[in-house]
Amino acid sequence: MIFEIYIWVLSFISVFVALLWVIVNYTSKNYKIDNIKLKDLPFVTVAVPVWNEEDTIIPTLNSILHQNYPKDKIEIIVVDDKSSDSTFDVVKKFIKNGNYSNINLIRHKLNLGKAGALNTALKIARGGFFWVYDADSISSRNLLKNMITRFFEQGNSDVAAVVAITLIKNKGNWIAKMQRLEYIMAAFVRKLLGSVDTLHITNALSLFRTKVIRNLGGYDTGNLTEDLEIALKLRYNGYRIVMCENGNFHTNVPETMRKMWMQRVRWFRGFIHNNIKYRKFIFNKNFGLLGLFQIPIEVFFLLIVFISVIVFSYHFLDILIDFIFEIYIKRFGIFDFTYPGIQQLILNTNFKLLFPSTVVLILGLYLYLSAHDYVGEKWRFYIPSLLYLFVYPIFRSMQWVHALVLELFRAERKW
Amino acid sequence: MLFTALLLALVIFVAGLYAGFLLDSYRIGNADNSLLNKQLDVDSFVIEKDFFETFGAKDCSLLLNRVQALGGDLADIGNTLARYDAKSISHGDYYEVLKRKYFLFEIKTYTLKRQMIDICPDDESNIILFFYNVENNQYSLNQGYVLDNIVKKYKNTVVLSFDKDFNDTALRSFVSYYNVTTAPTIVVNFHKKFEGYTPEYLITQNLKE
C-alpha cells in the first residue's frame, strides 16, 4: 500500500513538473532575433584551460580564431595545467607557425585543476569580457558576437554571464548518441529556466563580465563543478545569467560507460556540494522564483531519487525473488498462459500506473520534440532514444546514489 | 504559471481517478456477475442433487463432473478477484464483500463435494484445500505455484483457496475445524493435512490418479 501511495505521489509531481515546463515553453518568448547591431564590439579574453588535449586543442584554437569578430578585439590565453602529453609543445608550435601574437600560452608548474587554470587566465585578462572555452569545443562562427549582444540588450545590465547551447561533437557509439539527446534536452531546459529567470548554471562555453567574476574572487579551486559554483555565486550576488539562442557549440562527450559514469558522478557530487554551500537560496524570497521554487524542487527531486532507488530496489527485489521461485517450481509451466480477450485486457489494466504514466509520457514526448525543434536538430526514434527515455534514468539514479555516498564519506575530490 | 500547472495536474488526476473509479465499478460488476452465475450453478446443482436423491435416479458420473466443474470455475473467479483487487483504486469494501461471497461458495462447493462422496463413493477426483495468508506470503505464493503444477498434471484435481485470516464466521469455523494455525496449510481429499510449505511429490502421493 505504501508503494502504491508513493507511486501516486511521484506521478503527481511528475505530471505537475512536466505541465509546468509545457506551459513555460508555450508562453516563453523566443530570443532568436539578431536585431541589435553593436557599433563598437568590446575586447574579449578567451580563456582555454587545457590538460592533455594534444588531439583536440588545434581545432579548438582554429574555431576561436575563425570567429566572426574583429581580430584586434580578441586575446586568447591558453593555460596548460601541467599536461603529461605534448599539449604545450603542440600549442607552442601552432602559435609560432601562425605567428599569432594574440595567443598567450602559460604553463602551470603544478596541476591546479580547471578552476585554477581559469583563475590564472582571469588574473591577466585584459578583456572586459571573459570567454571560458573548453579545449574540446567547436563553436559556430557568430557565437561570440551573439553572446556579447545579449549583454547589451535592454534590461540586461545585471546580466553577468551568457551561456550557449551545447551540442555534442562525437556521435560515434550508442553512449554518445544517448548523450546527444541528453544535451538537447539540457539546452532546452536551460532555455526554459532562462525564460522564467531561474537559470543558475554555466557550461563549457560561457561568457562573463570579467570585472564581476574578478570582484567575486574568481573560481573556487578544488570545486568539482566550478561552472555550477560560479553560476550560483553570480546568482547569489544578485546577477543574472541568460541564454544565447543564436548559434551553438559542439563538445566531446565520453564514449565509454566508465568515463561517462565518472563524469556524471563528478557533476552530481558538484551539485550536492554546491547546493549545500549555497543552501541560503532555499526558500529565500530574495531570490524570487529561483529561491522559492527552482532550487528547492531540484533538492526535492534529489531526495525523491534516493527514496525511489530504495523503494524500487526493494520492490524489484521482491518481484525478482518471487519470479525465481516461480520459475524454479513451475519450470516451463511458467509459459503456460492464455491470452486475455479485449474485455479482460481492459479490466486487467492497472489504471493507477497507466494513467499518470501515459500523461507524463505524452508531455515528455512533446517536450522532447520541442527540444529538438529548439536546437534545430532532427528528431527520430531509434534505440538510443528508447535507452535514454527508459534505461538511462535507472543508471542516472544509481550515479546520484554513488555521488551521495562519496560526498557523505567525504571522498577525495578529484577530476 | 505554478498555479496553472498545479491546477491542470489536479484536473488530470481527478480525471484519472474518475476513469479509474469507473473501471473499478466495471470490474466489480464483472466479478459480481461471475459470482451470481456461480450461485445459480450451485443452486441448480443442489436442486438436481435433491431431485436425484428424492426420485432415486442418481447419475454419479454426471453429478461428480458437475461438482468438479464448480470447483474449477471458482478457482478462475478467485484469480480474477485477486487481480482486480490489486488494481483497485476504490471500492475496497466491495472487494471484501466479493471475497467473502467467494470463500462462502468455496465452502459450499467443498461441502457438496463431501456429500457427493457419500452418495457416489467411487469418486476418482481430488480436492485440495489451500489455506494461505496475505502478509509475509512468499511460502504461500510458492505453495500456490506447486498447486498450479499439480492442477495442470492432474486434470481431476480441484484446489479451493482460502485466506486463513479472513474475517467471516463460516470461514473461521472452517479454519478452526481443520485446526489451521500456519500458512500455507493444505488438506488433501478431506483428511490428509500438511502444514508449512509442502513439496509436490508429498502431495501427489496422496492423490487419486
XYZ file of C-alpha atoms in Angstrom:
624
model
C 0.000 0.000 0.000
C 2.860 2.368 0.847
C 4.379 1.595 -2.537
C 1.095 2.412 -4.265
C 0.794 5.758 -2.465
C 4.402 6.546 -3.278
C 3.774 5.842 -6.971
C 0.787 8.186 -6.908
C 2.697 11.000 -5.251
C 5.589 10.524 -7.658
C 3.243 10.509 -10.639
C 1.505 13.667 -9.471
C 4.796 15.501 -9.066
C 5.952 14.289 -12.496
C 2.720 15.439 -14.135
C 2.944 18.798 -12.364
C 6.561 19.457 -13.376
C 6.002 18.265 -16.961
C 2.942 20.524 -17.240
C 4.882 23.431 -15.800
C 7.587 23.045 -18.440
C 4.982 22.758 -21.179
C 3.326 25.991 -20.010
C 6.680 27.777 -19.679
C 7.632 26.648 -23.174
C 4.309 27.740 -24.583
C 4.420 31.179 -23.020
C 8.145 31.947 -23.256
C 9.364 34.353 -25.887
C 11.947 33.412 -28.430
C 15.204 35.302 -28.298
C 16.398 34.157 -31.669
C 16.285 37.675 -33.062
C 19.510 39.266 -34.164
C 18.288 42.850 -34.132
C 20.965 44.575 -32.126
C 23.989 45.776 -34.040
C 26.835 46.876 -31.829
C 28.885 49.652 -33.369
C 31.873 49.093 -31.174
C 32.444 45.491 -30.148
C 34.184 45.116 -26.775
C 37.548 43.482 -26.176
C 37.224 39.825 -25.143
C 39.608 37.485 -23.398
C 39.181 33.842 -24.363
C 40.402 31.525 -21.608
C 41.243 27.989 -22.729
C 42.233 25.706 -19.848
C 43.992 22.609 -21.197
C 45.136 19.350 -19.716
C 46.277 16.552 -22.044
C 44.424 17.939 -25.049
C 47.039 17.373 -27.749
C 44.425 15.840 -30.091
C 41.704 18.437 -29.716
C 43.382 21.763 -28.977
C 44.245 22.814 -32.534
C 40.692 22.562 -33.950
C 39.552 24.426 -30.814
C 42.019 27.291 -31.365
C 41.080 27.433 -35.037
C 37.428 27.622 -34.079
C 38.180 30.648 -31.847
C 40.349 32.323 -34.469
C 37.636 31.874 -37.079
C 35.048 33.668 -35.010
C 33.305 36.422 -36.904
C 34.762 39.011 -34.531
C 37.437 41.701 -35.021
C 40.847 40.080 -34.572
C 42.173 43.048 -32.606
C 39.326 42.643 -30.104
C 40.269 39.125 -29.030
C 43.078 37.768 -26.896
C 43.409 34.054 -26.250
C 45.004 32.737 -23.074
C 45.810 29.035 -23.167
C 46.643 27.713 -19.697
C 48.329 24.323 -19.748
C 47.594 22.747 -16.377
C 50.757 20.606 -16.297
C 49.776 18.230 -19.104
C 51.653 14.955 -19.227
C 51.347 14.739 -23.018
C 52.652 17.120 -25.695
C 49.806 19.664 -25.471
C 52.159 22.505 -24.517
C 54.528 21.861 -27.451
C 51.638 21.441 -29.884
C 50.193 24.847 -28.919
C 53.629 26.491 -28.886
C 54.306 25.232 -32.416
C 50.856 26.357 -33.575
C 51.463 29.897 -32.271
C 54.911 30.036 -33.839
C 53.782 28.715 -37.241
C 50.773 31.022 -37.425
C 52.596 33.954 -35.852
C 49.632 34.550 -33.548
C 50.574 37.447 -31.347
C 47.161 37.431 -29.640
C 47.597 33.934 -28.199
C 49.260 33.790 -24.804
C 50.447 30.347 -23.644
C 51.020 29.758 -19.939
C 52.267 26.598 -18.289
C 51.438 25.619 -14.699
C 54.238 24.026 -12.713
C 51.630 22.232 -10.634
C 48.314 20.759 -11.654
C 45.737 23.136 -10.174
C 42.618 21.841 -11.884
C 40.320 23.659 -14.297
C 39.309 26.326 -11.773
C 42.972 27.063 -11.035
C 43.744 27.371 -14.757
C 40.815 29.748 -15.244
C 41.927 31.873 -12.279
C 45.391 32.155 -13.854
C 43.801 33.437 -17.068
C 41.457 35.719 -15.123
C 44.385 37.419 -13.336
C 45.964 38.601 -16.580
C 42.851 39.014 -18.718
C 42.681 42.407 -20.451
C 39.232 41.994 -21.925
C 36.077 43.418 -20.402
C 34.502 40.059 -21.153
C 35.918 36.679 -20.227
C 35.004 33.799 -22.523
C 35.584 30.390 -20.961
C 36.232 27.987 -23.792
C 36.731 24.257 -23.136
C 39.613 22.764 -25.086
C 37.474 20.203 -26.902
C 34.813 22.581 -28.198
C 33.958 23.955 -31.611
C 31.600 26.906 -31.887
C 29.523 28.404 -34.668
C 31.155 31.452 -36.327
C 28.855 34.156 -34.992
C 28.566 32.755 -31.495
C 30.814 35.241 -29.695
C 29.156 38.241 -31.335
C 25.712 36.893 -30.500
C 26.698 36.149 -26.924
C 28.156 39.630 -26.449
C 24.986 41.154 -27.886
C 22.901 39.702 -25.081
C 24.802 41.775 -22.504
C 23.769 44.945 -24.285
C 20.086 44.189 -24.692
C 17.716 46.466 -22.854
C 17.271 45.485 -19.228
C 20.303 43.193 -19.193
C 22.695 45.451 -17.273
C 22.590 42.981 -14.370
C 23.470 40.033 -16.617
C 26.899 38.744 -15.630
C 27.037 35.599 -17.751
C 25.721 34.331 -21.046
C 25.635 30.631 -21.801
C 25.398 28.995 -25.196
C 23.556 25.950 -26.471
C 25.768 22.889 -26.065
C 25.546 20.042 -28.533
C 27.814 17.066 -28.948
C 30.606 16.637 -31.456
C 31.251 12.907 -31.360
C 28.244 10.796 -32.261
C 30.083 7.518 -32.718
C 28.551 4.892 -30.469
C 25.251 4.481 -28.629
C 26.647 6.001 -25.438
C 27.448 9.216 -27.319
C 24.109 9.091 -29.147
C 22.296 8.779 -25.854
C 24.159 11.804 -24.514
C 23.243 13.705 -27.682
C 19.624 13.504 -26.548
C 20.597 14.459 -23.030
C 22.418 17.576 -24.254
C 19.484 18.561 -26.461
C 17.123 18.268 -23.511
C 19.570 20.109 -21.236
C 19.820 23.014 -23.702
C 16.034 23.160 -23.851
C 15.644 23.056 -20.069
C 18.162 25.924 -19.792
C 16.120 27.902 -22.261
C 13.034 27.270 -20.120
C 14.915 28.230 -16.946
C 16.072 31.376 -18.713
C 12.517 32.291 -19.658
C 11.468 32.381 -16.014
C 14.749 33.890 -14.874
C 15.888 30.893 -12.857
C 18.912 29.941 -14.950
C 21.677 29.108 -12.493
C 24.224 27.166 -14.486
C 27.047 27.970 -16.856
C 28.730 25.490 -19.164
C 31.802 24.705 -21.214
C 31.404 27.861 -23.273
C 30.212 30.734 -21.118
C 30.885 34.427 -21.431
C 31.278 36.536 -18.284
C 31.779 40.152 -17.343
C 35.434 39.994 -16.292
C 35.124 42.635 -13.598
C 32.209 40.895 -11.927
C 33.828 37.484 -11.577
C 37.119 39.074 -10.570
C 35.391 41.064 -7.816
C 33.665 37.912 -6.607
C 37.021 36.176 -6.155
C 37.099 34.154 -9.372
C 36.722 30.407 -9.480
C 36.590 28.099 -6.484
C 39.635 25.871 -6.878
C 39.018 22.309 -5.762
C 35.347 22.529 -6.657
C 34.293 19.572 -8.799
C 31.877 21.676 -10.842
C 33.396 25.125 -10.942
C 30.940 26.162 -13.663
C 27.959 25.498 -11.378
C 29.713 27.161 -8.447
C 30.458 30.360 -10.361
C 26.871 30.438 -11.620
C 25.445 30.073 -8.122
C 27.907 32.687 -6.863
C 26.709 35.139 -9.516
C 23.052 34.482 -8.724
C 23.734 34.721 -5.006
C 25.226 38.169 -5.543
C 22.243 39.413 -7.489
C 23.463 38.884 -11.040
C 21.516 37.173 -13.782
C 22.535 34.537 -16.305
C 20.894 34.340 -19.721
C 20.982 32.004 -22.696
C 22.270 32.897 -26.121
C 19.957 31.151 -28.512
C 21.648 32.249 -31.704
C 24.348 29.763 -32.507
C 25.743 26.868 -30.551
C 28.888 24.941 -29.863
C 29.822 21.294 -30.081
C 31.827 19.480 -27.471
C 33.156 15.972 -26.949
C 31.385 13.564 -24.598
C 32.699 10.332 -23.063
C 32.271 7.296 -25.279
C 32.741 4.597 -22.661
C 30.366 3.709 -19.880
C 33.081 4.045 -17.254
C 34.153 7.526 -18.354
C 30.570 8.690 -18.624
C 29.786 7.266 -15.189
C 32.766 9.012 -13.589
C 31.929 12.321 -15.293
C 28.317 12.223 -14.117
C 29.266 11.227 -10.598
C 31.620 14.232 -10.551
C 28.842 16.512 -11.783
C 26.393 15.179 -9.235
C 28.905 15.470 -6.404
C 29.428 19.046 -7.503
C 25.670 19.595 -7.464
C 25.348 18.247 -3.922
C 28.387 20.139 -2.646
C 27.394 23.448 -4.229
C 23.792 23.216 -3.127
C 24.977 22.733 0.426
C 27.411 25.629 0.007
C 24.647 27.891 -1.315
C 21.863 26.477 0.855
C 20.720 30.003 1.720
C 18.953 30.050 -1.656
C 16.388 27.549 -0.438
C 13.008 29.153 0.278
C 14.618 32.580 0.293
C 12.198 35.058 -1.256
C 15.032 37.480 -2.006
C 15.996 35.207 -4.884
C 12.498 35.131 -6.365
C 11.380 32.024 -8.195
C 14.926 30.644 -8.096
C 14.948 30.530 -4.294
C 11.286 29.801 -3.756
C 10.789 27.135 -6.392
C 13.631 26.123 -8.715
C 16.393 25.218 -6.260
C 14.024 23.694 -3.649
C 12.464 21.478 -6.325
C 15.890 20.357 -7.541
C 16.873 19.418 -3.991
C 13.475 17.786 -3.513
C 13.982 15.776 -6.699
C 17.317 14.642 -5.381
C 15.572 13.322 -2.269
C 12.945 11.670 -4.467
C 15.724 9.952 -6.437
C 17.250 8.485 -3.289
C 13.918 7.368 -1.874
C 12.938 5.928 -5.266
C 16.143 3.934 -5.510
C 15.427 2.360 -2.122
C 11.688 1.801 -2.720
C 12.045 0.495 -6.279
C 15.041 -1.696 -5.434
C 13.046 -3.307 -2.631
C 10.012 -3.756 -4.868
C 12.082 -5.068 -7.771
C 13.913 -7.492 -5.492
C 10.583 -8.718 -4.150
C 9.293 -9.383 -7.679
C 12.582 -10.947 -8.737
C 12.662 -13.363 -5.797
C 9.068 -14.381 -6.472
C 9.845 -14.818 -10.171
C 12.870 -17.002 -9.419
C 10.769 -19.193 -7.107
C 8.039 -19.401 -9.745
C 10.498 -20.488 -12.421
C 12.131 -22.964 -10.048
C 8.811 -24.538 -9.098
C 6.874 -24.332 -12.351
C 9.819 -24.783 -14.744
C 8.475 -24.498 -18.287
C 4.942 -24.345 -16.952
C 5.545 -20.645 -16.384
C 4.944 -20.074 -20.086
C 1.506 -21.700 -19.985
C -0.947 -18.861 -20.057
C -3.974 -17.973 -22.073
C -4.150 -14.726 -23.988
C -6.797 -12.435 -22.499
C -9.632 -11.040 -24.612
C -10.073 -7.288 -25.135
C -12.527 -7.015 -22.224
C -10.135 -8.813 -19.871
C -7.258 -6.720 -21.168
C -9.098 -3.505 -20.275
C -10.265 -4.849 -16.925
C -6.779 -6.054 -16.052
C -5.239 -2.651 -16.777
C -3.602 -1.098 -13.745
C -5.026 2.395 -14.029
C -3.088 3.620 -11.045
C 0.095 3.292 -13.043
C -1.143 3.588 -16.598
C -2.925 6.915 -16.392
C -0.214 9.129 -14.870
C 2.473 7.300 -16.862
C 0.612 7.981 -20.103
C 0.133 11.655 -19.273
C 3.815 12.052 -18.353
C 4.856 10.162 -21.485
C 2.748 12.397 -23.753
C 4.010 15.587 -22.096
C 7.553 14.209 -22.154
C 7.302 13.478 -25.860
C 6.014 16.982 -26.522
C 8.996 18.430 -24.627
C 11.350 16.001 -26.381
C 10.135 17.140 -29.806
C 10.132 20.808 -28.776
C 13.736 20.429 -27.575
C 14.819 19.073 -30.965
C 12.988 21.857 -32.696
C 14.633 24.423 -30.405
C 18.214 23.340 -31.127
C 17.469 22.712 -34.793
C 18.245 19.005 -34.706
C 16.207 16.345 -36.428
C 14.323 14.086 -34.084
C 13.967 10.401 -34.627
C 13.098 7.393 -32.560
C 15.826 4.840 -32.503
C 17.318 2.518 -29.914
C 19.386 5.228 -28.131
C 16.164 7.283 -27.741
C 14.476 4.379 -26.014
C 17.551 3.749 -23.889
C 17.682 7.424 -22.963
C 13.999 7.568 -22.056
C 13.610 4.265 -20.239
C 17.001 2.817 -19.228
C 19.224 5.832 -18.655
C 17.105 7.193 -15.767
C 17.904 3.999 -13.847
C 21.642 4.498 -14.380
C 21.298 8.171 -13.558
C 19.628 7.337 -10.248
C 22.468 4.994 -9.390
C 25.005 7.685 -10.315
C 23.227 10.049 -7.918
C 23.448 7.457 -5.150
C 27.132 6.881 -5.929
C 27.755 10.645 -5.780
C 25.884 10.972 -2.490
C 27.822 8.120 -0.907
C 31.129 9.700 -1.996
C 30.058 13.063 -0.589
C 28.826 11.510 2.659
C 32.125 9.742 3.152
C 33.997 12.859 2.047
C 35.864 11.011 -0.664
C 38.720 12.901 -2.295
C 37.517 15.452 -4.829
C 39.490 14.825 -7.968
C 38.904 15.137 -11.697
C 2.271 29.563 -14.115
C 2.865 27.468 -11.000
C -0.773 27.726 -10.065
C -1.959 26.878 -13.593
C 0.312 23.830 -13.716
C -0.870 22.723 -10.281
C -4.488 23.204 -11.260
C -4.055 21.295 -14.526
C -2.199 18.496 -12.740
C -5.072 18.271 -10.260
C -7.645 18.225 -13.075
C -5.726 15.435 -14.832
C -5.503 13.470 -11.617
C -9.165 13.901 -10.799
C -9.991 12.791 -14.358
C -7.668 9.816 -13.906
C -9.230 8.956 -10.578
C -12.700 9.169 -12.083
C -11.729 6.963 -15.024
C -10.129 4.519 -12.593
C -13.248 4.636 -10.438
C -15.436 3.813 -13.479
C -13.166 0.950 -14.470
C -13.254 -0.301 -10.897
C -17.050 -0.256 -10.891
C -16.989 -2.197 -14.137
C -14.628 -4.739 -12.598
C -16.855 -5.078 -9.533
C -19.862 -5.617 -11.797
C -17.961 -8.192 -13.800
C -16.810 -10.129 -10.723
C -20.222 -9.839 -9.094
C -21.847 -11.174 -12.223
C -19.487 -14.172 -12.245
C -20.319 -14.889 -8.611
C -24.041 -14.525 -9.293
C -23.763 -17.072 -12.093
C -21.849 -19.315 -9.748
C -24.625 -19.020 -7.190
C -27.134 -20.092 -9.833
C -24.862 -23.020 -10.766
C -24.670 -24.108 -7.146
C -28.456 -23.722 -6.698
C -29.028 -25.663 -9.892
C -26.705 -28.413 -8.719
C -28.382 -28.632 -5.285
C -31.808 -28.876 -6.956
C -30.527 -31.551 -9.295
C -28.965 -33.499 -6.421
C -32.175 -33.242 -4.371
C -34.144 -34.397 -7.395
C -31.950 -37.445 -7.883
C -31.998 -38.233 -4.178
C -35.791 -37.826 -3.992
C -36.579 -39.818 -7.083
C -33.698 -42.272 -6.695
C -32.374 -41.768 -10.196
C -28.802 -40.856 -9.394
C -26.214 -40.435 -12.116
C -22.910 -40.367 -10.229
C -20.733 -39.607 -13.199
C -22.818 -36.578 -14.131
C -23.068 -35.247 -10.590
C -19.387 -35.717 -9.832
C -18.398 -33.988 -13.035
C -20.623 -31.082 -12.213
C -19.313 -30.596 -8.709
C -15.771 -30.828 -10.073
C -16.564 -28.183 -12.688
C -17.970 -25.910 -9.966
C -14.649 -26.060 -8.130
C -12.616 -25.384 -11.295
C -14.676 -22.305 -12.214
C -14.325 -20.987 -8.681
C -10.537 -21.082 -8.957
C -10.735 -18.863 -12.061
C -13.023 -16.413 -10.284
C -10.627 -16.354 -7.337
C -7.694 -15.453 -9.582
C -9.719 -12.728 -11.282
C -10.794 -11.292 -7.934
C -7.202 -11.193 -6.690
C -6.081 -9.405 -9.877
C -8.882 -6.834 -9.695
C -8.328 -6.224 -6.008
C -4.643 -5.478 -6.595
C -5.540 -2.874 -9.220
C -8.457 -1.266 -7.457
C -8.484 2.472 -6.815
C -11.611 2.474 -4.705
C -14.341 0.007 -3.709
C -12.150 -1.693 -1.105
C -15.247 -2.682 0.900
C -16.966 -4.133 -2.161
C -13.973 -6.344 -2.827
C -14.128 -7.564 0.758
C -17.798 -8.483 0.234
C -16.982 -10.256 -3.033
C -14.138 -12.157 -1.413
C -16.445 -13.167 1.405
C -19.012 -14.376 -1.112
C -16.296 -16.260 -2.940
C -14.980 -18.034 0.171
C -18.520 -18.995 1.139
C -19.092 -20.529 -2.304
C -15.897 -22.457 -1.905
C -17.034 -23.834 1.456
C -20.405 -24.656 -0.084
C -18.717 -26.450 -3.012
C -16.469 -28.336 -0.602
C -19.466 -29.418 1.467
C -21.345 -30.527 -1.646
C -18.337 -32.493 -2.758
C -18.209 -34.221 0.637
C -21.897 -35.049 0.390
C -21.316 -36.470 -3.086
C -18.673 -38.840 -1.772
C -21.344 -40.385 0.485
C -23.739 -40.722 -2.442
C -21.145 -41.811 -5.005
C -18.231 -43.472 -3.174
C -16.405 -44.392 -6.398
C -15.357 -40.830 -6.996
C -11.975 -40.618 -8.751
C -11.396 -36.901 -8.406
C -9.266 -34.958 -5.920
C -9.993 -31.876 -3.896
C -7.350 -29.838 -2.118
C -7.894 -27.104 0.412
C -5.213 -24.443 0.396
C -5.006 -22.023 3.335
C -2.731 -19.046 2.649
C -2.040 -15.731 4.263
C -1.543 -12.332 2.688
C 1.209 -10.966 4.929
C 4.768 -12.298 4.511
C 3.401 -14.682 1.983
C 6.372 -15.957 -0.042
C 5.796 -19.525 1.260
C 2.109 -19.259 0.388
C 2.992 -17.993 -3.086
C 5.402 -20.871 -3.596
C 2.768 -23.333 -2.407
C 0.390 -21.770 -4.944
C 2.903 -22.434 -7.750
C 3.180 -26.073 -6.632
C -0.604 -26.430 -6.658
C -0.771 -24.814 -10.135
C 1.613 -27.517 -11.328
C -0.498 -30.266 -9.761
C -3.732 -28.972 -11.303
C -2.028 -28.961 -14.703
C -0.792 -32.534 -14.316
C -3.836 -33.996 -12.555
C -6.858 -32.817 -14.509
C -9.186 -34.462 -11.961
C -7.976 -32.135 -9.194
C -9.596 -29.004 -7.860
C -7.944 -26.562 -5.463
C -10.019 -24.346 -3.181
C -8.001 -21.475 -1.713
C -8.776 -19.614 1.499
C -7.248 -16.606 3.177
C -6.845 -18.152 6.600
C -7.133 -14.783 8.347
C -10.237 -13.552 6.505
C -12.909 -12.321 8.866
C -16.027 -14.415 8.280
C -17.817 -16.631 10.773
C -18.215 -19.608 8.437
C -14.628 -19.396 7.263
C -13.386 -19.104 10.848
C -15.341 -22.266 11.745
C -13.867 -23.967 8.711
C -10.320 -22.908 9.655
C -10.916 -23.995 13.216
C -12.377 -27.371 12.107
C -9.105 -28.167 10.349
C -7.124 -26.526 13.135
C -5.217 -24.321 10.677
C -2.662 -22.263 12.564
C 0.040 -21.656 9.981
C 0.133 -20.716 6.334
C 0.436 -22.410 3.986
C -1.595 -25.384 5.127
C -3.161 -27.831 2.733
C -5.723 -30.593 3.180
C -5.829 -33.306 0.538
C -9.067 -35.169 -0.091
C -10.699 -34.181 3.212
C -8.292 -35.898 5.569
C -4.598 -35.572 4.859
C -3.271 -32.325 6.281
C 0.146 -30.756 5.563
C 1.430 -27.743 7.449
C 4.018 -25.366 6.033
C 5.359 -25.424 2.508
C 4.774 -28.895 1.061
C 6.669 -30.131 -1.999
C 4.821 -31.524 -4.990
C 5.807 -35.176 -4.527
C 4.369 -35.309 -0.998
C 1.026 -34.016 -2.209
C 0.831 -36.206 -5.310
C 1.468 -39.331 -3.212
C -1.961 -38.715 -1.694
C -3.821 -38.052 -4.929
C -6.002 -40.417 -6.904
C -4.641 -40.900 -10.411
